[in-house]
Amino acid sequence: MHMRINGAEVPSAGAGWKDVKNPATGETIDRVPDGTPEDVKNAVESAESAFPKWSGKTGRERGLLLFHAAAQVRDRHKELGRLLTIEQGKPLREAIDEVRGFCNVLEFYAGLSSQPAGEAIHLGSQGDCMVFHEPLGVCGAIIPWNMPVIIMGWKVAPALLAGNTIVMKPSSTAPLTALSISAILEEAGLPPGVLNIVTGSGGSAGEAIVTHPSVQKVSFTGSCATGCRVRELAGSRNKEVILELGGSDAMIVMNDADIRKAVDGAIRGRFYNAGQTCTAVKRLFVHRDSAESFISLLKVRVESLKVGNGLDPKVDMGPVNNRQQYDTLSEIMRSVKENREGTILTGGSPLKGDGYNNGYFFEPTLVRDVAEGSALLTGEIFGPVLPLMVIPDLDAAIREANRSPYGLGASIWTNDLATVKRVYHEVHAGIIWVNRHLTVPPEIPFGGTKESGIGRENGYRALQEYSRTKTLFLGW
Ligand code: NDP
């Protein structure tokens, strides 16, 4: 596939290409241009030319277009879901859900298009002020490979509705569905240049987006290390950023919780998308009174997960997306075993043998009583490995939940309102779920505290992230 600049497919100004592989088979399924700073320059120029007309439309006109585009993407959800499975690895039903989720995001923002924005302020004898919300101009979006379609929606939909134009870089290991979707948006009537997609490496095309003087704001989702680099580059140019840098979400199961419901929550919370979700359950704390019954039920469920090619409808979990993830996971589990960092109840190794040999498959893994300082607790484990600790009481659970540099989400499983109140007030995170984990609909603001990033995506607030105020002072 080619990049999309100014409403057309274009090759790179350089001669390079990047192969895109199916993580379940190791086969090359397509290739995309290895975009250069020159390509980014062209894309930004196209976004700049499209800006006056796009920002000059009424919010209602932009909203109608988003509605129309969502309908066209929805019509093709099966074909897009299949493409997403082939390039990303997730089971087809999860891929289709993600494509539908993208449509939900577009429709949510389209629905906000007729909401009033701005304020009128009466200042007595001094006069009256009107505060308008104006788009920023050209915005940059940098997308990861774990949820490449929904995260595209979270960035693109509010930015477009607010009247901005966009230059977006998808991840090098999962760029295809995003490219197909942007072509569909153009077929649905999005004017050329409003959304431009430059493929290529983060260090080259990605940094060129962040540093281009005409790009007003950059929204980035990915690792902490890369996020810090993006922030540094943008900050030294006085540019705003939204950073969503993942998490190490705690799930706390108290002794009054519905155990079956909590086990379901832990399975979905950790093993959905092979554990490669920013808000996945990455540390599980279980009250000692219910620990043994909870753990034995959880172990049975983890062992029953069927791993394989996501196109097989019987499969619960696909491969991890890329070689780097696979190697990182393998290395972490090697260290856990060698240094006795916990008791592995099930799994713990890459999957080899029939049907697995060329893919990045990893066993669904459950490790209990993880030692302090283990990478399973200190880092962001992006894969199907669930560390579990038994805790004596709520004080310990809260203390442990906060012992992480991240603060994206956390969940508490209980029927006791006083417990909910304490966790809500004392656990540092952008979202606290009660008897649920992972769900992030477009209606609610999403983002973290501490090293999980800055700014918010989703909800009404995201529209404010993509606009600035300008005041008209009428001195009568
Ligand atoms: P990165 O943060 O490196 O990549 C995310 C996106 O940023 C990709 O599009 C990447 O491009 C781009 N990028 C890379 N370097 C730069 C740069 N210097 N300037 C601008 N953009 C850049 O994540 P990885 O893919 O390396 O994953 C590593 C770890 O990050 C995972 O194990 C996981 O812990 C975490 N992660 C968290 C995510 C989340 O949802 N919060 C999502 C993905 C990863 P390219 O693809 O070309 O490298």
Short mmCIF file of C-alpha atoms and ligand atoms in Angstrom, two decimals, residues 18 142-146 151 169-173 200-203 206-207 210 220-224 226-227 229-230 233 244-247 277-278 322 324-325 328 380-382 406, ligand 1:
data_model
loop_
_atom_site.label_atom_id
_atom_site.label_comp_id
_atom_site.label_asym_id
_atom_site.label_seq_id
_atom_site.Cartn_x
_atom_site.Cartn_y
_atom_site.Cartn_z
CA LYS A 18 8.93 -1.43 4.92
CA ILE A 142 1.38 9.10 16.11
CA ILE A 143 -0.25 5.71 16.52
CA PRO A 144 0.97 2.42 18.05
CA TRP A 145 0.38 -1.14 16.85
CA ASN A 146 -1.66 -2.56 19.71
CA ILE A 151 -6.54 4.88 18.75
CA LYS A 169 1.87 8.26 11.24
CA PRO A 170 0.69 4.71 11.94
CA SER A 171 2.99 2.13 13.50
CA SER A 172 5.39 0.36 11.15
CA THR A 173 4.07 -3.08 12.15
CA GLY A 200 7.65 5.10 7.96
CA SER A 201 9.94 4.86 10.96
CA GLY A 202 9.31 6.68 14.19
CA GLY A 203 12.82 8.09 14.32
CA GLY A 206 7.64 10.39 13.39
CA GLU A 207 10.19 12.96 14.52
CA VAL A 210 6.82 16.38 15.86
CA PHE A 220 1.15 10.39 20.72
CA THR A 221 0.37 6.93 22.09
CA GLY A 222 3.16 4.47 22.81
CA SER A 223 6.01 3.74 25.18
CA CYS A 224 7.23 6.00 27.97
CA THR A 226 9.42 7.41 23.05
CA GLY A 227 6.79 9.63 24.67
CA ARG A 229 11.48 11.98 23.40
CA VAL A 230 8.35 13.38 21.71
CA LEU A 233 11.24 17.64 20.88
CA GLU A 244 -0.80 8.39 26.35
CA LEU A 245 2.07 6.26 27.59
CA GLY A 246 0.48 3.11 28.89
CA GLY A 247 0.10 1.79 32.38
CA THR A 277 -3.65 -3.04 25.85
CA CYS A 278 -2.60 0.08 27.76
CA ASN A 322 5.98 -8.21 16.64
CA GLN A 324 10.49 -7.10 19.65
CA GLN A 325 7.50 -7.83 21.91
CA THR A 328 11.03 -8.92 25.41
CA GLU A 380 4.63 -2.35 31.65
CA ILE A 381 4.24 -5.99 30.63
CA PHE A 382 2.70 -5.89 27.18
CA TYR A 406 2.24 4.51 36.09
P1 NDP B 1 6.96 3.12 20.53
O1 NDP B 1 6.51 4.08 21.55
O2 NDP B 1 8.39 3.20 20.13
O3 NDP B 1 6.07 3.28 19.18
C1 NDP B 1 4.81 3.89 19.12
C2 NDP B 1 4.70 4.77 17.88
O4 NDP B 1 5.69 5.81 17.97
C3 NDP B 1 5.00 4.04 16.57
O5 NDP B 1 4.23 4.62 15.53
C4 NDP B 1 6.47 4.36 16.35
O6 NDP B 1 6.90 4.22 15.01
C5 NDP B 1 6.52 5.80 16.80
N1 NDP B 1 7.86 6.27 17.17
C6 NDP B 1 8.95 5.54 17.52
N2 NDP B 1 10.00 6.35 17.78
C7 NDP B 1 9.57 7.62 17.57
C8 NDP B 1 10.20 8.91 17.66
N3 NDP B 1 11.47 9.04 18.02
N4 NDP B 1 9.46 10.00 17.37
C9 NDP B 1 8.15 9.90 17.01
N5 NDP B 1 7.52 8.70 16.90
C10 NDP B 1 8.21 7.58 17.19
O7 NDP B 1 6.58 1.68 21.06
P2 NDP B 1 7.12 0.24 20.63
O8 NDP B 1 6.39 -0.19 19.43
O9 NDP B 1 8.61 0.25 20.54
O10 NDP B 1 6.66 -0.66 21.89
C11 NDP B 1 7.48 -0.75 23.06
C12 NDP B 1 6.65 -0.75 24.33
O11 NDP B 1 5.84 0.41 24.38
C13 NDP B 1 5.66 -1.88 24.49
O12 NDP B 1 6.24 -3.01 25.01
C14 NDP B 1 4.66 -1.30 25.45
O13 NDP B 1 5.11 -1.47 26.78
C15 NDP B 1 4.65 0.16 25.10
N6 NDP B 1 3.50 0.51 24.26
C16 NDP B 1 2.45 1.12 24.85
C17 NDP B 1 1.33 1.42 24.12
C18 NDP B 1 0.16 2.07 24.76
O14 NDP B 1 -0.96 1.85 24.33
N7 NDP B 1 0.36 2.93 25.69
C19 NDP B 1 1.23 1.09 22.71
C20 NDP B 1 2.39 0.47 22.15
C21 NDP B 1 3.48 0.20 22.92
P3 NDP B 1 7.50 2.81 14.50
O15 NDP B 1 6.36 1.87 14.51
O16 NDP B 1 8.01 3.10 13.15
O17 NDP B 1 8.57 2.43 15.48
#
